[in-house]
CSV table of C-alpha atoms and ligand atoms in Angstrom, one decimal:
chain,number,residue,atom,x,y,z
A,5,MET,CA,0.4,37.0,-28.6
A,6,VAL,CA,-0.9,35.4,-31.7
A,7,THR,CA,0.6,32.0,-30.9
A,8,GLU,CA,-0.7,32.2,-27.4
A,9,PHE,CA,-4.1,32.8,-28.7
A,10,SER,CA,-4.0,29.9,-31.1
A,11,VAL,CA,-2.7,27.6,-28.4
A,12,SER,CA,-5.5,28.4,-26.0
A,13,ALA,CA,-8.1,28.1,-28.8
A,14,ARG,CA,-7.0,24.6,-29.3
A,15,PRO,CA,-8.9,22.1,-27.2
A,16,LEU,CA,-7.1,21.0,-24.0
A,17,VAL,CA,-8.0,17.4,-24.8
A,18,GLU,CA,-8.7,15.9,-28.2
A,19,VAL,CA,-9.9,12.3,-28.3
A,20,ARG,CA,-9.6,10.8,-31.7
A,21,ASP,CA,-11.3,7.5,-32.7
A,22,LEU,CA,-10.3,6.0,-29.3
A,23,ARG,CA,-10.5,2.3,-29.1
A,24,LYS,CA,-10.0,0.0,-26.1
A,25,ARG,CA,-10.8,-3.6,-25.5
A,26,PHE,CA,-10.3,-6.0,-22.6
A,27,GLY,CA,-9.7,-9.4,-24.3
A,28,ALA,CA,-12.5,-9.8,-26.8
A,29,ASN,CA,-14.7,-7.2,-25.1
A,30,GLU,CA,-14.7,-4.0,-27.1
A,31,VAL,CA,-15.2,-1.4,-24.4
A,32,LEU,CA,-14.5,1.8,-26.3
A,33,ASN,CA,-15.5,1.8,-30.0
A,34,GLY,CA,-14.2,4.9,-31.6
A,35,ILE,CA,-14.7,7.8,-29.2
A,36,ASN,CA,-14.3,11.4,-30.6
A,37,LEU,CA,-14.4,14.2,-28.0
A,38,ASP,CA,-12.9,17.6,-27.6
A,39,ILE,CA,-12.6,19.2,-24.2
A,40,HIS,CA,-11.7,22.9,-23.9
A,41,ALA,CA,-9.8,24.5,-21.1
A,42,GLY,CA,-12.2,25.6,-18.4
A,43,GLU,CA,-15.0,23.4,-19.6
A,44,VAL,CA,-17.0,21.1,-17.4
A,45,VAL,CA,-18.0,18.0,-19.3
A,46,VAL,CA,-20.4,15.6,-17.6
A,47,ILE,CA,-20.5,12.0,-18.9
A,48,VAL,CA,-23.6,9.9,-18.2
A,49,GLY,CA,-24.5,6.4,-19.4
A,50,PRO,CA,-25.5,3.0,-18.2
A,51,SER,CA,-23.3,0.7,-16.2
A,52,GLY,CA,-20.6,-0.9,-18.4
A,53,SER,CA,-20.9,1.7,-21.1
A,54,GLY,CA,-17.2,2.5,-20.8
A,55,LYS,CA,-17.3,5.8,-18.8
A,56,SER,CA,-14.6,4.8,-16.3
A,57,THR,CA,-12.4,3.3,-19.0
A,58,LEU,CA,-12.5,6.5,-21.0
A,59,LEU,CA,-11.5,8.5,-18.0
A,60,ARG,CA,-8.7,6.1,-17.2
A,61,CYS,CA,-7.4,6.3,-20.7
A,62,PHE,CA,-6.9,10.1,-20.2
A,63,ASN,CA,-4.2,9.6,-17.6
A,64,ARG,CA,-3.0,6.3,-18.9
A,65,LEU,CA,-4.3,4.2,-16.0
A,66,GLU,CA,-5.5,2.1,-19.0
A,67,SER,CA,-3.5,1.6,-22.2
A,68,ILE,CA,-5.0,2.6,-25.6
A,69,ASP,CA,-5.6,0.0,-28.3
A,70,GLY,CA,-6.4,2.4,-31.2
A,71,GLY,CA,-6.8,6.0,-32.0
A,72,ASP,CA,-5.3,8.6,-29.8
A,73,ILE,CA,-5.8,11.2,-27.0
A,74,LEU,CA,-4.0,14.5,-27.4
A,75,PHE,CA,-3.4,16.5,-24.2
A,76,GLU,CA,-2.3,20.0,-24.9
A,77,GLY,CA,-1.8,19.0,-28.5
A,78,ARG,CA,0.5,16.1,-27.6
A,79,SER,CA,-0.3,12.4,-27.6
A,80,VAL,CA,-0.7,11.1,-24.1
A,81,SER,CA,1.6,8.3,-25.0
A,82,ALA,CA,4.4,10.8,-25.7
A,83,TYR,CA,4.4,12.0,-22.1
A,84,ARG,CA,6.4,10.4,-19.4
A,85,GLU,CA,3.7,8.6,-17.5
A,86,HIS,CA,4.1,10.4,-14.2
A,87,GLU,CA,4.4,13.8,-15.9
A,88,LEU,CA,1.0,13.2,-17.6
A,89,ARG,CA,-0.6,12.2,-14.3
A,90,GLN,CA,0.7,15.2,-12.5
A,91,ARG,CA,-1.2,17.4,-15.1
A,92,ILE,CA,-4.4,15.4,-14.8
A,93,GLY,CA,-5.9,14.9,-11.3
A,94,MET,CA,-8.2,12.1,-10.6
A,95,VAL,CA,-10.8,11.4,-7.9
A,96,PHE,CA,-12.3,8.0,-7.4
A,97,GLN,CA,-15.6,6.6,-6.2
A,98,GLN,CA,-13.9,4.9,-3.2
A,99,PHE,CA,-11.9,8.0,-2.0
A,100,ASN,CA,-8.7,5.9,-1.9
A,101,LEU,CA,-6.9,7.9,0.7
A,102,PHE,CA,-3.7,6.6,2.1
A,103,PRO,CA,-4.9,5.0,5.4
A,104,HIS,CA,-1.6,5.4,7.2
A,105,LEU,CA,-1.3,9.1,6.7
A,106,THR,CA,-3.1,12.1,8.2
A,107,ALA,CA,-5.2,14.3,5.9
A,108,LEU,CA,-2.3,16.8,5.7
A,109,ASP,CA,0.2,14.1,4.8
A,110,ASN,CA,-2.2,12.6,2.3
A,111,LEU,CA,-1.9,15.9,0.5
A,112,THR,CA,1.8,16.5,0.9
A,113,ILE,CA,3.3,13.0,0.3
A,114,ALA,CA,3.3,13.1,-3.5
A,115,PRO,CA,4.8,16.6,-4.0
A,116,ARG,CA,7.3,16.0,-1.2
A,117,LYS,CA,8.5,12.8,-2.6
A,118,ILE,CA,8.2,13.5,-6.4
A,119,HIS,CA,9.5,17.0,-6.5
A,120,LYS,CA,11.4,17.0,-3.2
A,121,THR,CA,9.6,20.2,-2.3
A,122,ALA,CA,10.3,21.3,1.2
A,123,ARG,CA,7.8,20.0,3.8
A,124,ALA,CA,7.0,23.5,5.1
A,125,ILE,CA,6.1,24.7,1.6
A,126,CYS,CA,4.0,21.7,0.9
A,127,GLU,CA,2.2,21.9,4.2
A,128,GLU,CA,1.4,25.6,3.7
A,129,ARG,CA,-0.2,24.9,0.4
A,130,ALA,CA,-1.9,21.8,1.8
A,131,ARG,CA,-3.5,23.8,4.6
A,132,GLU,CA,-4.8,26.3,2.1
A,133,LEU,CA,-6.4,23.5,0.1
A,134,LEU,CA,-7.9,21.8,3.1
A,135,ALA,CA,-9.4,25.2,4.1
A,136,ARG,CA,-10.7,25.5,0.6
A,137,VAL,CA,-12.6,22.2,0.9
A,138,GLY,CA,-13.7,23.2,4.4
A,139,LEU,CA,-11.5,20.8,6.3
A,140,ALA,CA,-8.8,23.1,7.9
A,141,VAL,CA,-9.5,21.6,11.3
A,142,LYS,CA,-9.1,18.0,10.1
A,143,ALA,CA,-5.5,18.3,8.9
A,144,GLY,CA,-4.3,16.0,11.7
A,145,SER,CA,-7.0,13.4,11.3
A,146,TYR,CA,-6.5,9.9,9.8
A,147,PRO,CA,-8.8,8.7,7.1
A,148,ASN,CA,-10.6,6.3,9.5
A,149,GLN,CA,-11.5,9.3,11.7
A,150,LEU,CA,-13.2,11.1,8.8
A,151,SER,CA,-16.7,10.7,7.3
A,152,GLY,CA,-17.0,9.6,3.7
A,153,GLY,CA,-17.8,13.1,2.6
A,154,GLN,CA,-14.8,14.4,4.4
A,155,GLN,CA,-12.6,11.7,3.0
A,156,GLN,CA,-13.7,12.5,-0.5
A,157,ARG,CA,-13.1,16.3,0.0
A,158,VAL,CA,-9.5,15.4,1.2
A,159,ALA,CA,-9.1,13.3,-1.9
A,160,ILE,CA,-10.1,16.3,-4.1
A,161,ALA,CA,-7.7,18.5,-2.3
A,162,ARG,CA,-5.0,15.9,-2.6
A,163,ALA,CA,-5.4,15.8,-6.4
A,164,LEU,CA,-5.3,19.6,-6.5
A,165,MET,CA,-1.9,19.6,-4.7
A,166,MET,CA,-0.3,18.7,-8.0
A,167,GLU,CA,-1.7,21.8,-9.6
A,168,PRO,CA,-3.4,19.8,-12.4
A,169,LYS,CA,-4.6,21.3,-15.6
A,170,MET,CA,-7.7,19.1,-15.6
A,171,MET,CA,-9.6,17.0,-13.1
A,172,LEU,CA,-11.3,13.7,-13.6
A,173,PHE,CA,-14.1,12.7,-11.3
A,174,ASP,CA,-15.4,9.1,-11.5
A,175,GLU,CA,-18.7,8.7,-9.7
A,176,VAL,CA,-17.2,10.4,-6.7
A,177,THR,CA,-20.5,10.7,-4.8
A,178,SER,CA,-21.8,7.2,-5.5
A,179,ALA,CA,-20.3,5.6,-2.3
A,180,LEU,CA,-21.6,8.4,-0.1
A,181,ASP,CA,-24.6,8.4,2.2
A,182,PRO,CA,-27.2,10.8,0.7
A,183,GLU,CA,-26.7,13.4,3.3
A,184,LEU,CA,-23.0,13.7,2.5
A,185,ILE,CA,-23.3,14.1,-1.2
A,186,GLY,CA,-24.1,17.8,-1.1
A,187,GLU,CA,-20.8,18.8,0.6
A,188,VAL,CA,-18.7,17.1,-2.1
A,189,LEU,CA,-20.8,18.5,-4.9
A,190,ALA,CA,-20.4,22.0,-3.4
A,191,VAL,CA,-16.6,21.6,-3.5
A,192,MET,CA,-16.8,20.5,-7.2
A,193,ARG,CA,-19.1,23.4,-8.0
A,194,GLN,CA,-16.6,25.8,-6.5
A,195,LEU,CA,-13.8,24.2,-8.5
A,196,ALA,CA,-15.8,24.7,-11.7
A,197,ASP,CA,-16.5,28.3,-10.8
A,198,ASP,CA,-12.8,28.8,-10.4
A,199,GLY,CA,-12.3,27.8,-14.0
A,200,MET,CA,-11.0,24.2,-13.6
A,201,THR,CA,-11.4,21.9,-16.6
A,202,MET,CA,-13.4,19.0,-15.4
A,203,VAL,CA,-14.6,15.7,-16.7
A,204,VAL,CA,-17.3,14.3,-14.4
A,205,VAL,CA,-18.9,10.9,-14.5
A,206,THR,CA,-22.0,11.1,-12.3
A,207,HIS,CA,-25.6,10.1,-11.8
A,208,GLU,CA,-26.3,13.5,-10.2
A,209,MET,CA,-28.5,14.9,-12.8
A,210,GLN,CA,-29.1,18.2,-11.0
A,211,PHE,CA,-25.4,18.7,-10.8
A,212,ALA,CA,-25.0,17.9,-14.5
A,213,ARG,CA,-27.7,20.5,-15.4
A,214,GLU,CA,-26.4,23.2,-13.1
A,215,VAL,CA,-22.7,22.9,-13.4
A,216,GLY,CA,-22.1,21.1,-16.6
A,217,ASP,CA,-21.2,23.0,-19.8
A,218,ARG,CA,-21.9,19.9,-21.8
A,219,VAL,CA,-23.4,16.5,-21.2
A,220,VAL,CA,-22.1,13.5,-23.1
A,221,PHE,CA,-24.2,10.3,-23.2
A,222,MET,CA,-22.3,7.1,-23.7
A,223,ASP,CA,-23.6,3.6,-24.4
A,224,GLY,CA,-21.9,0.5,-25.6
A,225,GLY,CA,-18.5,2.2,-25.8
A,226,GLN,CA,-19.7,5.0,-28.0
A,227,ILE,CA,-20.9,8.6,-27.6
A,228,ILE,CA,-24.5,8.4,-28.6
A,229,GLU,CA,-25.4,12.1,-28.1
A,230,GLN,CA,-23.8,15.2,-26.6
A,231,GLY,CA,-24.7,18.8,-26.2
A,232,ALA,CA,-25.9,21.4,-23.7
A,233,PRO,CA,-27.2,19.8,-20.5
A,234,GLY,CA,-30.7,21.2,-21.0
A,235,ALA,CA,-30.9,19.7,-24.5
A,236,VAL,CA,-29.4,16.3,-23.7
A,237,LEU,CA,-31.1,15.8,-20.3
A,238,LEU,CA,-34.5,17.3,-21.0
A,239,ASN,CA,-35.0,16.8,-24.7
A,240,PRO,CA,-32.7,14.0,-25.8
A,241,SER,CA,-32.9,13.3,-29.5
A,242,GLU,CA,-31.7,9.6,-29.3
A,243,ALA,CA,-34.0,6.8,-28.2
A,244,ARG,CA,-31.2,5.2,-26.1
A,245,THR,CA,-30.7,8.5,-24.2
A,246,GLN,CA,-34.4,8.7,-23.6
A,247,GLN,CA,-34.6,5.2,-22.3
A,248,PHE,CA,-31.6,5.7,-20.0
A,249,LEU,CA,-33.0,8.9,-18.6
A,250,LYS,CA,-36.4,7.4,-18.0
A,251,ARG,CA,-34.7,4.5,-16.2
A,252,ILE,CA,-32.7,6.6,-13.8
A,253,LYS,CA,-35.6,8.8,-13.0
A,254,GLY,CA,-38.0,5.9,-12.7
B,4,MET,CA,24.8,-35.5,46.2
B,5,SER,CA,21.0,-35.3,46.1
B,6,ASP,CA,18.8,-37.0,48.6
B,7,PRO,CA,17.4,-40.1,46.8
B,8,SER,CA,14.0,-39.8,48.5
B,9,GLY,CA,13.4,-36.3,47.3
B,10,TYR,CA,15.1,-33.5,45.3
B,11,ALA,CA,16.5,-30.6,47.2
B,12,PHE,CA,16.2,-27.4,45.2
B,13,ASP,CA,19.5,-25.6,45.6
B,14,ALA,CA,19.2,-22.0,44.5
B,15,GLN,CA,22.9,-21.6,45.3
B,16,ALA,CA,23.6,-23.7,42.2
B,17,ILE,CA,22.0,-21.0,40.0
B,18,TRP,CA,24.0,-18.4,41.8
B,19,ARG,CA,27.3,-20.3,41.4
B,20,HIS,CA,26.8,-20.6,37.7
B,21,LEU,CA,25.4,-17.2,37.1
B,22,PRO,CA,28.4,-15.9,35.1
B,23,GLU,CA,28.2,-18.8,32.6
B,24,LEU,CA,24.5,-18.5,32.4
B,25,ALA,CA,24.7,-14.8,31.8
B,26,GLN,CA,27.2,-15.4,29.1
B,27,GLY,CA,24.8,-18.0,27.5
B,28,LEU,CA,22.0,-15.5,27.7
B,29,LEU,CA,24.1,-12.9,25.8
B,30,HIS,CA,24.8,-15.5,23.1
B,31,THR,CA,21.1,-16.3,22.9
B,32,LEU,CA,20.2,-12.6,22.6
B,33,GLY,CA,23.0,-11.9,20.1
B,34,ALA,CA,22.0,-14.7,17.7
B,35,SER,CA,18.3,-14.0,18.2
B,36,VAL,CA,18.4,-10.3,17.7
B,37,LEU,CA,20.6,-10.5,14.6
B,38,GLY,CA,18.7,-13.5,13.3
B,39,ILE,CA,15.3,-11.7,13.8
B,40,MET,CA,16.5,-8.6,12.0
B,41,ALA,CA,18.0,-10.5,9.1
B,42,ALA,CA,14.9,-12.7,8.9
B,43,VAL,CA,12.7,-9.5,8.6
B,44,LEU,CA,14.9,-8.2,5.9
B,45,ILE,CA,14.9,-11.5,4.0
B,46,GLY,CA,11.2,-11.7,4.4
B,47,LEU,CA,10.7,-8.2,3.1
B,48,VAL,CA,12.8,-8.8,0.0
B,49,PHE,CA,11.4,-12.2,-1.0
B,50,GLY,CA,7.9,-11.3,0.2
B,51,ALA,CA,7.8,-8.3,-2.1
B,52,ALA,CA,9.3,-10.3,-4.9
B,53,ARG,CA,6.7,-13.0,-4.5
B,54,ALA,CA,3.7,-10.6,-4.1
B,55,TYR,CA,4.8,-8.5,-7.2
B,56,ARG,CA,5.9,-11.6,-9.1
B,57,VAL,CA,9.4,-10.2,-9.8
B,58,PRO,CA,10.9,-12.6,-12.3
B,59,VAL,CA,13.6,-14.9,-11.0
B,60,ALA,CA,13.4,-13.6,-7.4
B,61,ASN,CA,9.9,-14.8,-7.3
B,62,GLN,CA,10.9,-18.4,-8.3
B,63,ILE,CA,13.9,-18.3,-5.9
B,64,GLY,CA,11.7,-17.1,-3.1
B,65,THR,CA,9.1,-19.9,-3.8
B,66,ALA,CA,11.8,-22.6,-3.7
B,67,TYR,CA,13.4,-21.1,-0.6
B,68,VAL,CA,10.2,-21.0,1.3
B,69,ALA,CA,9.3,-24.5,0.3
B,70,LEU,CA,12.7,-25.8,1.4
B,71,PHE,CA,13.0,-24.0,4.8
B,72,ARG,CA,9.4,-24.3,5.9
B,73,GLY,CA,9.3,-27.9,4.7
B,74,THR,CA,12.2,-29.2,6.8
B,75,PRO,CA,12.9,-29.2,10.6
B,76,ILE,CA,15.0,-26.3,11.8
B,77,LEU,CA,17.2,-29.0,13.5
B,78,VAL,CA,18.0,-30.5,10.2
B,79,GLN,CA,18.8,-27.0,8.8
B,80,ILE,CA,21.2,-26.3,11.6
B,81,PHE,CA,23.0,-29.6,11.2
B,82,PHE,CA,23.2,-29.0,7.5
B,83,LEU,CA,24.6,-25.5,7.8
B,84,TYR,CA,27.1,-26.6,10.4
B,85,TYR,CA,28.3,-30.0,9.0
B,86,ALA,CA,27.6,-29.8,5.3
B,87,LEU,CA,28.7,-26.3,4.4
B,88,PRO,CA,32.4,-27.0,5.2
B,89,ASP,CA,32.2,-29.9,2.8
B,90,LEU,CA,31.0,-27.4,0.2
B,91,GLY,CA,34.1,-25.3,0.9
B,92,ILE,CA,32.2,-22.8,3.1
B,93,ARG,CA,33.7,-22.5,6.5
B,94,LEU,CA,31.8,-20.5,9.0
B,95,GLU,CA,32.3,-19.9,12.7
B,96,VAL,CA,29.6,-21.5,14.9
B,97,SER,CA,28.3,-18.0,15.9
B,98,HIS,CA,27.8,-17.2,12.2
B,99,VAL,CA,26.1,-20.5,11.5
B,100,ALA,CA,23.9,-19.7,14.5
B,101,VAL,CA,22.7,-16.3,13.1
B,102,LEU,CA,22.5,-17.7,9.5
B,103,ALA,CA,20.3,-20.6,10.6
B,104,LEU,CA,17.9,-18.4,12.5
B,105,ALA,CA,17.8,-15.8,9.7
B,106,LEU,CA,17.1,-18.4,7.0
B,107,TRP,CA,14.5,-20.2,9.0
B,108,GLY,CA,12.7,-17.0,10.2
B,109,GLY,CA,13.1,-15.5,6.8
B,110,SER,CA,11.1,-18.2,5.1
B,111,TYR,CA,8.2,-17.6,7.4
B,112,ASN,CA,8.6,-13.8,7.1
B,113,THR,CA,8.6,-14.2,3.3
B,114,GLU,CA,5.1,-15.6,3.5
B,115,ASN,CA,4.1,-13.0,6.1
B,116,PHE,CA,5.2,-10.1,3.9
B,117,ARG,CA,3.8,-11.7,0.7
B,118,ALA,CA,0.4,-11.8,2.3
B,119,ALA,CA,0.8,-8.3,3.6
B,120,PHE,CA,1.8,-6.8,0.2
B,121,ILE,CA,-1.2,-8.5,-1.4
B,122,ALA,CA,-3.5,-7.1,1.3
B,123,VAL,CA,-2.4,-3.5,0.5
B,124,PRO,CA,-5.6,-1.8,-0.8
B,125,PRO,CA,-5.3,-1.5,-4.6
B,126,GLY,CA,-7.2,1.7,-4.4
B,127,ALA,CA,-4.5,3.4,-2.4
B,128,MET,CA,-1.8,2.3,-4.9
B,129,GLN,CA,-4.0,3.5,-7.8
B,130,ALA,CA,-4.4,6.9,-6.2
B,131,ALA,CA,-0.7,7.1,-5.8
B,132,SER,CA,-0.3,6.2,-9.5
B,133,ALA,CA,-2.9,8.8,-10.5
B,134,LEU,CA,-0.9,11.5,-8.5
B,135,GLY,CA,2.1,10.7,-10.7
B,136,MET,CA,4.2,8.8,-8.1
B,137,PRO,CA,6.6,6.5,-9.9
B,138,GLY,CA,6.8,2.8,-8.9
B,139,HIS,CA,9.7,3.1,-6.5
B,140,LEU,CA,8.0,6.0,-4.6
B,141,ARG,CA,4.7,4.1,-4.5
B,142,PHE,CA,6.5,1.1,-3.0
B,143,ILE,CA,8.5,3.0,-0.4
B,144,TRP,CA,5.8,5.4,0.8
B,145,ILE,CA,2.6,3.6,0.3
B,146,ALA,CA,2.9,-0.2,-0.1
B,147,LEU,CA,5.7,-0.7,2.4
B,148,PRO,CA,4.3,1.2,5.4
B,149,LEU,CA,0.9,-0.4,4.8
B,150,ALA,CA,2.3,-3.9,4.4
B,151,VAL,CA,4.4,-3.5,7.6
B,152,ARG,CA,1.2,-2.7,9.5
B,153,VAL,CA,-0.6,-5.7,8.1
B,154,ALA,CA,2.4,-8.0,8.7
B,155,LEU,CA,3.2,-6.8,12.2
B,156,PRO,CA,1.3,-9.4,14.2
B,157,SER,CA,2.6,-12.3,12.1
B,158,LEU,CA,6.2,-10.9,12.1
B,159,GLY,CA,5.9,-10.8,15.9
B,160,ASN,CA,4.9,-14.5,16.0
B,161,THR,CA,7.7,-15.5,13.8
B,162,SER,CA,10.2,-13.4,15.8
B,163,ILE,CA,9.1,-15.1,19.0
B,164,SER,CA,9.6,-18.5,17.4
B,165,VAL,CA,13.1,-17.5,16.3
B,166,LEU,CA,13.9,-16.5,19.8
B,167,LYS,CA,12.7,-19.7,21.3
B,168,ASP,CA,14.1,-21.9,18.6
B,169,SER,CA,17.6,-20.4,19.2
B,170,ALA,CA,17.7,-23.2,21.8
B,171,TYR,CA,18.2,-25.7,19.0
B,172,LEU,CA,21.5,-24.1,18.4
B,173,SER,CA,22.8,-26.1,21.4
B,174,VAL,CA,23.1,-29.1,19.1
B,175,ILE,CA,26.1,-27.5,17.4
B,176,ALA,CA,27.6,-26.5,20.7
B,177,TYR,CA,26.8,-22.8,20.2
B,178,ALA,CA,27.2,-21.6,23.8
B,179,GLU,CA,23.8,-20.1,24.1
B,180,LEU,CA,21.6,-20.3,27.2
B,181,THR,CA,20.2,-23.8,26.7
B,182,TYR,CA,23.6,-25.3,25.8
B,183,VAL,CA,25.2,-23.8,29.0
B,184,ALA,CA,22.3,-24.9,31.2
B,185,THR,CA,22.2,-28.5,29.8
B,186,ASN,CA,25.9,-28.8,30.3
B,187,ILE,CA,25.5,-27.8,33.9
B,188,VAL,CA,22.8,-30.4,34.3
B,189,ALA,CA,25.1,-33.1,32.7
B,190,ILE,CA,27.9,-32.3,35.1
B,191,GLU,CA,26.0,-31.5,38.3
B,192,PHE,CA,22.5,-33.0,37.8
B,193,ARG,CA,20.9,-29.7,38.8
B,194,VAL,CA,17.9,-30.4,36.5
B,195,PHE,CA,15.2,-28.4,38.3
B,196,GLU,CA,17.4,-25.4,39.0
B,197,MET,CA,18.5,-25.2,35.4
B,198,PHE,CA,15.0,-25.9,34.1
B,199,ALA,CA,13.8,-23.1,36.3
B,200,VAL,CA,16.4,-20.7,34.9
B,201,LEU,CA,15.6,-21.7,31.3
B,202,ALA,CA,11.9,-21.4,31.7
B,203,ALA,CA,12.0,-18.1,33.6
B,204,THR,CA,14.5,-16.5,31.2
B,205,TYR,CA,12.8,-17.6,27.9
B,206,LEU,CA,9.4,-16.7,29.3
B,207,GLY,CA,10.7,-13.3,30.4
B,208,MET,CA,12.3,-12.6,26.9
B,209,VAL,CA,9.1,-13.7,25.1
B,210,LEU,CA,6.9,-11.6,27.3
B,211,LEU,CA,9.2,-8.6,26.8
B,212,LEU,CA,9.1,-9.1,23.1
B,213,SER,CA,5.3,-9.4,23.0
B,214,TRP,CA,5.0,-6.4,25.2
B,215,GLY,CA,7.2,-4.3,22.9
B,216,LEU,CA,5.2,-5.5,19.8
B,217,SER,CA,1.9,-4.7,21.4
B,218,ARG,CA,3.2,-1.2,22.2
B,219,ILE,CA,4.1,-0.7,18.5
B,220,THR,CA,0.8,-2.2,17.4
B,221,ALA,CA,-1.2,0.1,19.7
B,222,HIS,CA,0.9,3.1,18.5
B,223,LEU,CA,0.2,2.3,14.9
B,224,ALA,CA,-3.5,1.4,15.5
B,225,ARG,CA,-4.0,5.0,16.7
B,226,ARG,CA,-2.8,6.1,13.3
B,227,GLY,CA,-4.6,4.0,10.7
B,228,THR,CA,-5.0,0.3,11.2
B,229,VAL,CA,-2.9,-2.7,12.0
B,230,GLY,CA,-3.4,-6.4,11.1
B,231,ASP,CA,-5.9,-5.8,8.4
B,232,LEU,CA,-6.8,-2.7,6.4
C,314,ATP,N1,-9.7,-4.2,-15.9
C,314,ATP,C1,-10.7,-4.7,-16.7
C,314,ATP,N2,-10.6,-6.0,-17.2
C,314,ATP,C2,-11.6,-6.5,-18.0
C,314,ATP,N3,-12.7,-5.9,-18.3
C,314,ATP,C3,-12.9,-4.6,-17.8
C,314,ATP,C4,-11.9,-4.0,-17.0
C,314,ATP,N4,-12.4,-2.8,-16.6
C,314,ATP,C5,-13.6,-2.6,-17.2
C,314,ATP,N5,-13.9,-3.7,-17.9
C,314,ATP,C6,-15.1,-3.9,-18.7
C,314,ATP,O1,-15.3,-2.9,-19.5
C,314,ATP,C7,-16.6,-2.5,-19.7
C,314,ATP,C8,-16.8,-1.0,-19.3
C,314,ATP,O2,-16.4,-0.8,-18.0
C,314,ATP,P1,-16.4,0.6,-17.3
C,314,ATP,O3,-16.0,0.4,-15.9
C,314,ATP,O4,-15.6,1.6,-18.2
C,314,ATP,O5,-17.9,1.0,-17.4
C,314,ATP,P2,-18.7,2.2,-16.7
C,314,ATP,O6,-19.4,2.9,-17.7
C,314,ATP,O7,-17.7,3.0,-15.9
C,314,ATP,O8,-19.7,1.4,-15.7
C,314,ATP,P3,-20.2,1.8,-14.2
C,314,ATP,O9,-21.3,2.8,-14.4
C,314,ATP,O10,-20.7,0.5,-13.7
C,314,ATP,O11,-19.0,2.3,-13.5
C,314,ATP,C9,-17.4,-3.4,-18.8
C,314,ATP,O12,-17.9,-4.4,-19.5
C,314,ATP,C10,-16.4,-3.9,-17.8
C,314,ATP,O13,-16.7,-5.2,-17.4
C,315,MG,MG1,-17.4,3.3,-13.8
């Protein structure tokens, strides 16, 4: 029991002096960040500040140039790539569904082919997840028959199929028509309520305030300020945060 | 035999030669079907190798495409038939026939597949990566089915060309339809009858192939997209 307690007390993710550059462009300049199990961390910051790159370092879609990221106490580079990615789900701005597969098959293809799980078992779970995101009736639809909001909810369900320990959301509502944003945020809110660990890059400040446990403000590849959403978003102590918030409200 | 002031179309001539013509048609179909299938396979392998820049295979594919798209198919057929034996490779004429069609069609299909693999949406591949699908599974279950959909129209065009260009195989006396028909012309001067047979048969085969392809395309179009994604 004691060891179990100490394991769960340790952050799920520990980012230590993370550095990343593309050529001469230093994109992440020494990021330090802990994320605890069950926490919802919202990352905000201007375009080009390195938010996406940071997320993509978590599941090794980008390689790391310096420092380290520990996931469950183990360096992400020590994991086999696909094992790490099965533990960390990711949802993208552009949905990125597989256009040749139905919603149901979008959910089942990875577990069926990676783990050779029987189709019937996968489909049962997939139907549960589609119901959870409110799309039970769309199981047989192809992506081009779904609205953007529906596609994004399928994409969230698809990531959940792998039973990840943590979910990464990279501006998942930015490509949506305004009237479709709410349905996607509602699914994310539900997920947060169910205790999922989430790292969310978003410009939805209301969502950040209401759902986020912590807001992290990034600029120039560094964390400028972080803290409770109310503090960072309403009373930022750093000038750069103030400027940024004024700009996105303005 | 024929009236010098006008040509008497003799449908009986076709009827008389029907067994040989049918035999020729079988040879045409045999070489074409095998050639088309092998050409698709060659195109898939080298097209993927080129799109993903697989070392060595990419360079071989590039040289192969340059060579076979840059020279007339007639020259290729002659080369395979007359030059290979000098290199110690002895093949039956029917094997040369399939090989020639496969290599020629394969060079076009390499480009068809290369373009198709490049057109696969990177976002879909990235999503598959993020789900933890290893490279070989991403290729088989995501890239390949999407690339086939993109390539389908151009694969269809190349396959139709392979079918029609099987007529060139008559120059090495492969007893396909054109060879049989032109022999009959040479002996009996039934130019119009044989021309009618050739035109109708090739046209029929091409229309049938096009129809089949359009059915597949329509079927796939109902599930996702075809041609472009
Ligand atoms: N694959 C890449 N190759 C080269 N440079 C890149 C690459 N990806 C990102 N960058 C650069 O890294 C910097 C940070 O990009 P990143 O996408 O992480 O920013 P972001 O905070 O997510 O911005 P946005 O809000 O616009 O999405 C930018 O200057 C970008 O041009
Ligand atoms: Mg970004």
